[in-house]
Coordinates of C-alpha atoms in Angstrom, one line a residue:
M227 CA -9.4 35.4 -30.6
E228 CA -13.0 35.2 -30.7
I229 CA -14.9 31.8 -30.9
G230 CA -18.4 33.0 -30.8
R231 CA -20.2 35.6 -29.3
G232 CA -20.2 34.1 -26.0
K233 CA -16.4 32.6 -25.8
T234 CA -13.4 33.8 -26.7
G235 CA -10.0 31.8 -26.8
R236 CA -6.1 32.5 -27.2
R237 CA -4.7 30.9 -30.2
A238 CA -1.8 28.0 -29.4
Y239 CA 0.4 27.0 -31.2
S240 CA 1.7 22.8 -31.4
L241 CA 5.3 22.1 -31.9
D242 CA 4.5 21.3 -35.8
E243 CA 3.6 25.3 -35.8
I244 CA 6.6 26.5 -35.5
G245 CA 10.7 26.3 -36.7
L246 CA 13.5 27.0 -35.6
V247 CA 15.7 30.3 -37.2
P248 CA 19.5 29.4 -37.4
S249 CA 21.7 32.8 -36.2
R250 CA 24.6 34.6 -37.8
R251 CA 26.9 32.1 -36.6
T252 CA 27.0 27.8 -36.6
R253 CA 29.3 26.2 -34.8
D254 CA 30.7 22.5 -34.9
P255 CA 28.5 19.6 -33.4
E256 CA 31.4 17.9 -31.5
E257 CA 31.5 21.0 -30.0
V258 CA 27.7 21.1 -28.6
S259 CA 27.1 20.2 -25.1
I260 CA 23.9 18.9 -24.3
A261 CA 24.1 18.1 -20.9
W262 CA 22.2 19.7 -18.2
Q263 CA 21.6 18.9 -13.9
I264 CA 18.8 18.7 -11.7
D265 CA 20.5 19.2 -8.1
A266 CA 23.3 17.5 -7.8
Y267 CA 22.2 15.1 -10.8
R268 CA 24.1 15.9 -14.2
F269 CA 23.1 13.6 -17.4
E270 CA 24.8 13.9 -20.7
L271 CA 21.7 14.0 -22.4
P272 CA 18.5 16.0 -21.9
V273 CA 16.4 13.3 -21.9
V274 CA 14.0 11.3 -19.8
V275 CA 12.2 8.5 -20.7
A276 CA 8.5 8.2 -20.3
P277 CA 7.9 6.3 -17.1
M278 CA 5.8 3.4 -18.9
D279 CA 5.7 -0.3 -18.9
S280 CA 6.4 -0.5 -22.7
V281 CA 9.6 1.5 -22.0
V282 CA 10.7 1.4 -18.8
S283 CA 12.2 -1.8 -17.1
P284 CA 14.8 -2.0 -14.9
A285 CA 17.1 -3.5 -17.7
T286 CA 15.9 -0.7 -19.9
A287 CA 16.3 2.0 -16.6
I288 CA 20.1 0.8 -16.7
E289 CA 21.0 1.0 -20.1
I290 CA 19.9 4.8 -20.3
G291 CA 21.9 5.4 -17.2
R292 CA 24.7 4.3 -18.7
L293 CA 24.1 6.1 -22.3
G294 CA 23.9 9.7 -20.3
G295 CA 19.9 9.8 -19.5
L296 CA 17.4 9.1 -17.2
A297 CA 14.3 6.5 -17.0
P298 CA 12.2 6.4 -13.7
L299 CA 10.4 3.5 -13.5
D300 CA 6.5 3.2 -12.7
L301 CA 6.1 1.7 -9.4
E302 CA 2.1 1.4 -10.6
G303 CA 3.2 -0.4 -13.5
L304 CA 3.6 -5.1 -14.1
W305 CA 7.5 -4.5 -12.3
T306 CA 5.8 -3.8 -8.9
R307 CA 2.5 -6.3 -9.9
Y308 CA 4.3 -9.8 -10.7
E309 CA 7.5 -11.2 -9.7
D310 CA 8.2 -11.7 -13.3
P311 CA 6.5 -9.8 -15.6
S312 CA 8.0 -10.5 -18.8
P313 CA 5.3 -13.1 -20.0
L314 CA 2.7 -10.7 -19.4
L315 CA 4.6 -7.8 -21.7
E316 CA 5.1 -10.5 -24.2
E317 CA 1.4 -10.9 -24.5
C318 CA 0.5 -6.9 -24.2
S319 CA 2.5 -6.9 -27.7
T320 CA 0.1 -9.7 -29.2
L321 CA -3.1 -8.6 -28.4
D322 CA -6.1 -8.0 -31.1
A323 CA -6.0 -4.6 -31.5
A324 CA -10.2 -4.7 -30.9
A325 CA -9.5 -6.8 -27.5
A326 CA -6.1 -4.7 -25.9
T327 CA -8.0 -2.4 -23.8
K328 CA -10.3 -4.5 -21.7
R329 CA -7.0 -7.5 -21.0
L330 CA -5.0 -4.3 -20.6
Q331 CA -7.2 -3.7 -17.5
E332 CA -6.9 -7.2 -16.0
I333 CA -3.4 -7.2 -16.0
Y334 CA -3.0 -4.2 -14.5
A335 CA -5.6 -5.2 -11.7
A336 CA -3.4 -7.4 -10.2
P337 CA -2.2 -5.3 -6.5
I338 CA 0.6 -3.7 -6.3
Q339 CA 3.1 -5.7 -3.8
E340 CA 5.6 -3.3 -1.5
D341 CA 8.0 -5.6 -1.2
L342 CA 8.9 -5.6 -4.9
I343 CA 9.2 -1.5 -4.9
G344 CA 12.6 -1.9 -2.9
R345 CA 13.7 -5.0 -5.1
R346 CA 13.0 -3.2 -8.2
I347 CA 14.8 0.3 -6.9
E348 CA 17.9 -1.8 -5.2
E349 CA 18.2 -3.6 -8.9
I350 CA 18.4 -0.4 -10.8
R351 CA 20.7 1.5 -7.8
S352 CA 22.8 -1.6 -7.3
S353 CA 24.3 -0.6 -10.9
G354 CA 25.5 2.7 -10.4
V355 CA 23.1 5.0 -12.7
T356 CA 20.8 7.8 -10.9
T357 CA 17.5 6.3 -10.0
A358 CA 14.3 7.9 -10.6
V359 CA 10.9 6.1 -9.8
R360 CA 7.3 6.8 -10.4
L361 CA 4.5 7.2 -9.1
S362 CA 0.8 9.5 -9.4
P363 CA -0.8 11.5 -6.7
Q364 CA -3.0 9.2 -5.6
R365 CA -0.5 6.5 -5.4
T366 CA 2.6 8.8 -3.8
V367 CA 1.1 9.5 -0.3
Q368 CA 1.0 5.5 0.2
Y369 CA 3.9 4.4 -0.8
H370 CA 6.7 7.1 -1.1
K371 CA 7.9 5.7 2.3
A372 CA 8.7 2.5 0.9
V373 CA 10.2 4.5 -2.2
I374 CA 12.9 6.8 -0.1
D375 CA 13.6 3.5 2.2
A376 CA 15.0 1.7 -0.8
G377 CA 17.5 4.8 -1.7
V378 CA 16.1 6.1 -4.3
D379 CA 17.5 9.6 -6.1
I380 CA 14.9 11.3 -8.0
F381 CA 11.1 10.7 -7.3
V382 CA 8.9 12.2 -10.2
I383 CA 5.0 12.7 -9.1
R384 CA 3.4 11.9 -12.6
G385 CA -0.3 12.6 -13.5
T386 CA -2.5 13.6 -16.1
T387 CA -3.4 16.9 -14.2
V388 CA -0.9 17.4 -11.6
S389 CA -2.4 20.6 -9.4
A390 CA -0.8 22.0 -5.7
E391 CA -4.1 22.7 -4.6
H392 CA -6.2 19.2 -5.6
V393 CA -10.3 19.7 -4.0
S394 CA -11.6 16.4 -2.4
G395 CA -14.3 15.9 -0.1
R396 CA -13.7 11.7 -0.4
A397 CA -9.7 11.7 0.7
E398 CA -7.2 14.2 2.5
P399 CA -5.9 15.6 -1.0
L400 CA -1.8 15.5 -1.0
N401 CA -0.4 18.4 0.0
L402 CA 2.2 18.6 -2.7
K403 CA 4.3 21.6 -0.4
Q404 CA 4.6 19.8 2.7
F405 CA 5.6 16.3 1.2
I406 CA 7.7 17.9 -1.0
Y407 CA 9.4 19.4 2.1
E408 CA 9.6 16.8 4.0
L409 CA 11.5 14.7 1.0
D410 CA 15.2 14.6 1.3
V411 CA 15.3 13.9 -2.2
P412 CA 14.4 16.3 -5.5
V413 CA 11.0 15.9 -6.7
I414 CA 10.2 16.2 -10.4
V415 CA 5.9 17.1 -10.7
G416 CA 3.2 17.6 -13.3
G417 CA 1.4 17.5 -15.9
C418 CA 1.0 20.5 -16.3
A419 CA 0.1 23.0 -19.2
T420 CA -0.8 26.6 -18.3
H421 CA 1.8 29.5 -16.5
T422 CA -0.7 29.7 -13.4
A423 CA -0.4 25.9 -12.5
A424 CA 3.5 25.6 -13.3
L425 CA 3.5 29.0 -10.8
H426 CA 1.9 27.2 -8.0
L427 CA 4.0 23.8 -8.9
M428 CA 6.8 25.5 -8.7
R429 CA 6.4 27.0 -5.2
T430 CA 5.7 23.6 -3.7
G431 CA 9.4 23.3 -3.6
A432 CA 9.8 21.4 -6.9
A433 CA 12.9 20.5 -8.8
G434 CA 11.5 20.1 -11.8
V435 CA 8.3 20.5 -13.4
L436 CA 7.0 18.5 -16.2
V437 CA 5.0 20.3 -19.1
G438 CA 2.2 18.5 -20.8
F439 CA -0.1 15.8 -20.6
G440 CA 2.1 12.8 -21.2
G441 CA 1.5 9.8 -23.3
G442 CA 1.6 11.6 -26.8
A443 CA 1.1 9.1 -29.0
S444 CA -0.8 6.9 -26.8
H445 CA -2.7 9.4 -25.8
T446 CA -6.7 9.9 -26.3
T447 CA -6.9 12.8 -23.4
R448 CA -8.7 15.3 -26.1
N449 CA -10.7 13.1 -27.4
V450 CA -12.5 11.3 -23.9
L451 CA -12.0 14.6 -22.0
G452 CA -11.3 17.4 -24.6
V453 CA -8.1 18.6 -22.8
A454 CA -5.8 19.5 -25.2
V455 CA -2.8 22.4 -24.8
P456 CA 0.1 23.0 -27.8
M457 CA 2.8 22.0 -26.9
A458 CA 5.0 24.9 -28.2
T459 CA 2.7 27.3 -26.6
A460 CA 2.5 25.6 -22.8
I461 CA 6.1 24.9 -22.8
S462 CA 7.0 28.4 -23.5
D463 CA 4.3 29.3 -21.2
V464 CA 5.7 27.3 -18.1
A465 CA 9.0 28.2 -19.3
A466 CA 7.9 32.1 -18.5
A467 CA 6.4 31.1 -15.4
R468 CA 10.2 29.8 -14.2
R469 CA 11.1 33.4 -15.1
D470 CA 8.8 35.0 -13.0
Y471 CA 9.3 32.7 -10.1
M472 CA 12.8 32.9 -10.0
D473 CA 12.2 37.0 -9.5
E474 CA 9.6 35.5 -6.6
S475 CA 12.4 33.3 -5.0
G476 CA 15.5 35.7 -5.2
G477 CA 17.0 33.3 -7.7
R478 CA 15.8 29.6 -7.5
Y479 CA 15.9 27.9 -10.7
V480 CA 12.9 25.5 -11.5
H481 CA 13.9 22.5 -14.4
V482 CA 10.7 22.8 -16.7
I483 CA 10.5 19.3 -18.7
A484 CA 8.2 18.7 -21.6
D485 CA 6.1 15.5 -21.6
G486 CA 4.8 14.0 -24.4
G487 CA 4.1 14.9 -27.9
M488 CA 7.6 14.4 -29.8
G489 CA 7.8 12.2 -32.0
T490 CA 11.0 13.0 -33.9
S491 CA 14.3 14.3 -33.1
G492 CA 13.2 17.8 -34.7
D493 CA 10.3 18.0 -32.4
I494 CA 12.8 17.5 -29.5
A495 CA 15.0 20.5 -30.5
K496 CA 11.8 22.5 -31.0
A497 CA 10.4 21.8 -27.6
I498 CA 14.3 22.9 -26.2
A499 CA 14.0 25.7 -27.9
C500 CA 10.6 26.9 -26.7
G501 CA 12.3 26.8 -23.1
A502 CA 12.6 23.1 -21.9
D503 CA 15.4 22.1 -20.3
A504 CA 14.7 18.5 -21.0
V505 CA 12.3 16.2 -22.8
M506 CA 10.2 13.4 -21.4
V507 CA 9.9 11.5 -24.4
G508 CA 8.5 7.3 -24.9
S509 CA 7.3 6.5 -28.2
P510 CA 11.0 7.3 -29.7
L511 CA 12.3 5.1 -27.6
A512 CA 9.2 2.4 -27.9
R513 CA 10.8 1.4 -31.5
A514 CA 14.0 -0.1 -29.2
A515 CA 14.9 -3.4 -29.8
E516 CA 15.8 -3.5 -25.7
A517 CA 11.7 -1.8 -25.4
P518 CA 9.9 -4.5 -23.0
G519 CA 6.5 -3.4 -24.8
H520 CA 8.2 -5.5 -28.3
G521 CA 7.6 -2.4 -30.5
F522 CA 4.1 -1.5 -28.6
H523 CA 3.6 0.9 -26.5
W524 CA 1.0 2.2 -24.0
G525 CA 0.8 4.3 -20.7
S526 CA -1.0 4.3 -17.3
E527 CA -4.1 6.0 -19.4
A528 CA -4.4 2.9 -21.0
H529 CA -5.7 0.7 -18.8
H530 CA -7.3 2.9 -16.1
P531 CA -10.2 0.7 -14.5
D532 CA -13.1 3.3 -14.8
L533 CA -12.3 5.9 -18.2
P534 CA -9.3 4.9 -20.1
R535 CA -7.6 7.8 -21.8
G536 CA -5.0 6.4 -23.6
R537 CA -4.5 3.1 -26.2
R538 CA -1.2 0.4 -27.5
V539 CA -0.2 1.8 -30.5
E540 CA 2.2 -0.4 -32.5
F541 CA 5.5 1.1 -34.1
G542 CA 7.7 -1.5 -34.8
T543 CA 11.5 -1.8 -34.5
V544 CA 14.0 0.4 -36.1
G545 CA 17.3 -0.3 -33.9
T546 CA 19.1 -0.3 -30.7
L547 CA 18.2 2.3 -27.5
E548 CA 22.2 3.5 -28.2
Q549 CA 21.5 3.3 -32.1
I550 CA 18.3 5.7 -31.6
L551 CA 19.5 8.1 -29.0
H552 CA 23.7 8.6 -30.6
G553 CA 22.9 7.1 -34.0
P554 CA 23.9 5.9 -36.8
S555 CA 21.3 6.5 -38.0
S556 CA 20.0 4.6 -41.0
V557 CA 16.4 6.3 -41.6
A558 CA 16.1 10.3 -42.2
D559 CA 12.8 10.9 -40.8
G560 CA 13.7 12.0 -37.2
S561 CA 13.7 8.4 -35.7
M562 CA 17.2 7.8 -34.6
N563 CA 20.0 9.3 -33.7
L564 CA 18.0 12.0 -31.7
M565 CA 20.9 13.2 -29.8
G566 CA 22.9 13.9 -32.7
A567 CA 20.7 15.6 -34.5
L568 CA 19.8 18.0 -31.3
K569 CA 23.6 18.9 -31.6
R570 CA 23.2 19.4 -35.1
T571 CA 20.5 22.2 -34.8
M572 CA 22.1 23.7 -32.1
A573 CA 25.6 24.3 -34.3
S574 CA 23.4 25.3 -37.1
T575 CA 21.6 27.9 -35.4
G576 CA 24.8 29.1 -33.7
Y577 CA 24.4 27.5 -29.8
S578 CA 27.1 26.1 -27.6
D579 CA 24.3 24.7 -24.6
I580 CA 20.7 24.5 -23.3
K581 CA 20.3 27.6 -21.8
E582 CA 22.0 29.7 -24.7
F583 CA 19.9 27.2 -27.4
Q584 CA 16.5 28.6 -25.3
R585 CA 17.4 31.8 -27.0
V586 CA 17.3 30.6 -30.4
E587 CA 14.5 32.3 -32.7
V588 CA 11.1 30.6 -33.6
V589 CA 8.9 31.7 -36.2
V590 CA 5.4 30.5 -36.6
A591 CA 6.3 27.9 -39.9
P592 CA 3.1 25.4 -40.1
T593 CA 4.1 22.3 -41.9
H594 CA 1.9 23.0 -44.9
S595 CA 4.2 26.5 -45.6

């Protein structure tokens, strides 16, 4: 559509602007499977927790694994900068809003201690759950050997925007294709938001691609950089790239994980309906009693030393991790029993598993209609 005489733009849709259409049959929610598998690892829940200090600690990573999901630990967060970050996490939840960004920058200025990387990974591994960690593209070359030596199961390379072709005259860029080829573990990489960018990331050999810019409720990338792609359109475009890459590669399937912008169970259902195999969420689980942020939520963008693109957000506490994921719910706003709601949505629309549910009919249905 025409924005002005010199610029055109494609209409894109957010998750709020679409709705799901029931089919001719319904099912019993108890007979619906929401499991998914990436590489050799099967999960009973299509949930990957956003690697943010306000949500993922070694303890919550273990608990999420026990409940059926996956929670990558941020290796650039407080757990690898401090022996015991608990007092600092407590402080982060008591900061005055006006001073929060500056103090977060000071706290995160402490250097990463490489020996803590192995110790944190071992702490999670020893519990028996699938162990995943996150590094940014900028730090991956520096620390990946410590990660692999520690025996991680899944490696997440996550940034605001990750490309397979980063151009820099200042430093040797990360060659994703060569890097992923040399690793013995599945790699999830992103974010991206277009068909072309996703196709290039899939060609690197990644097992999964993150769609979106992450951060969601705590992100201010749109305000600071002007970068924004509504999630319903972004997920659908990347799902199309997955289909095209399957044809190109002779059947290799790359998992699409929607990352950011999903605050309720309805958002999660719509993201999967648009083509996601799983979702990466942070804010719904920041409300858990066990969350390290004590009811507050922030990501790595909030403490960037030069250009913060996120903020610390207060959500409060609504229940335990188990109640938020599996119920029972005591509220009617889609913030609890996320997986029970997803099963009910799939049952109401007549689908028995995640791959089938991606075929559900979707309509444009703005919330004000």
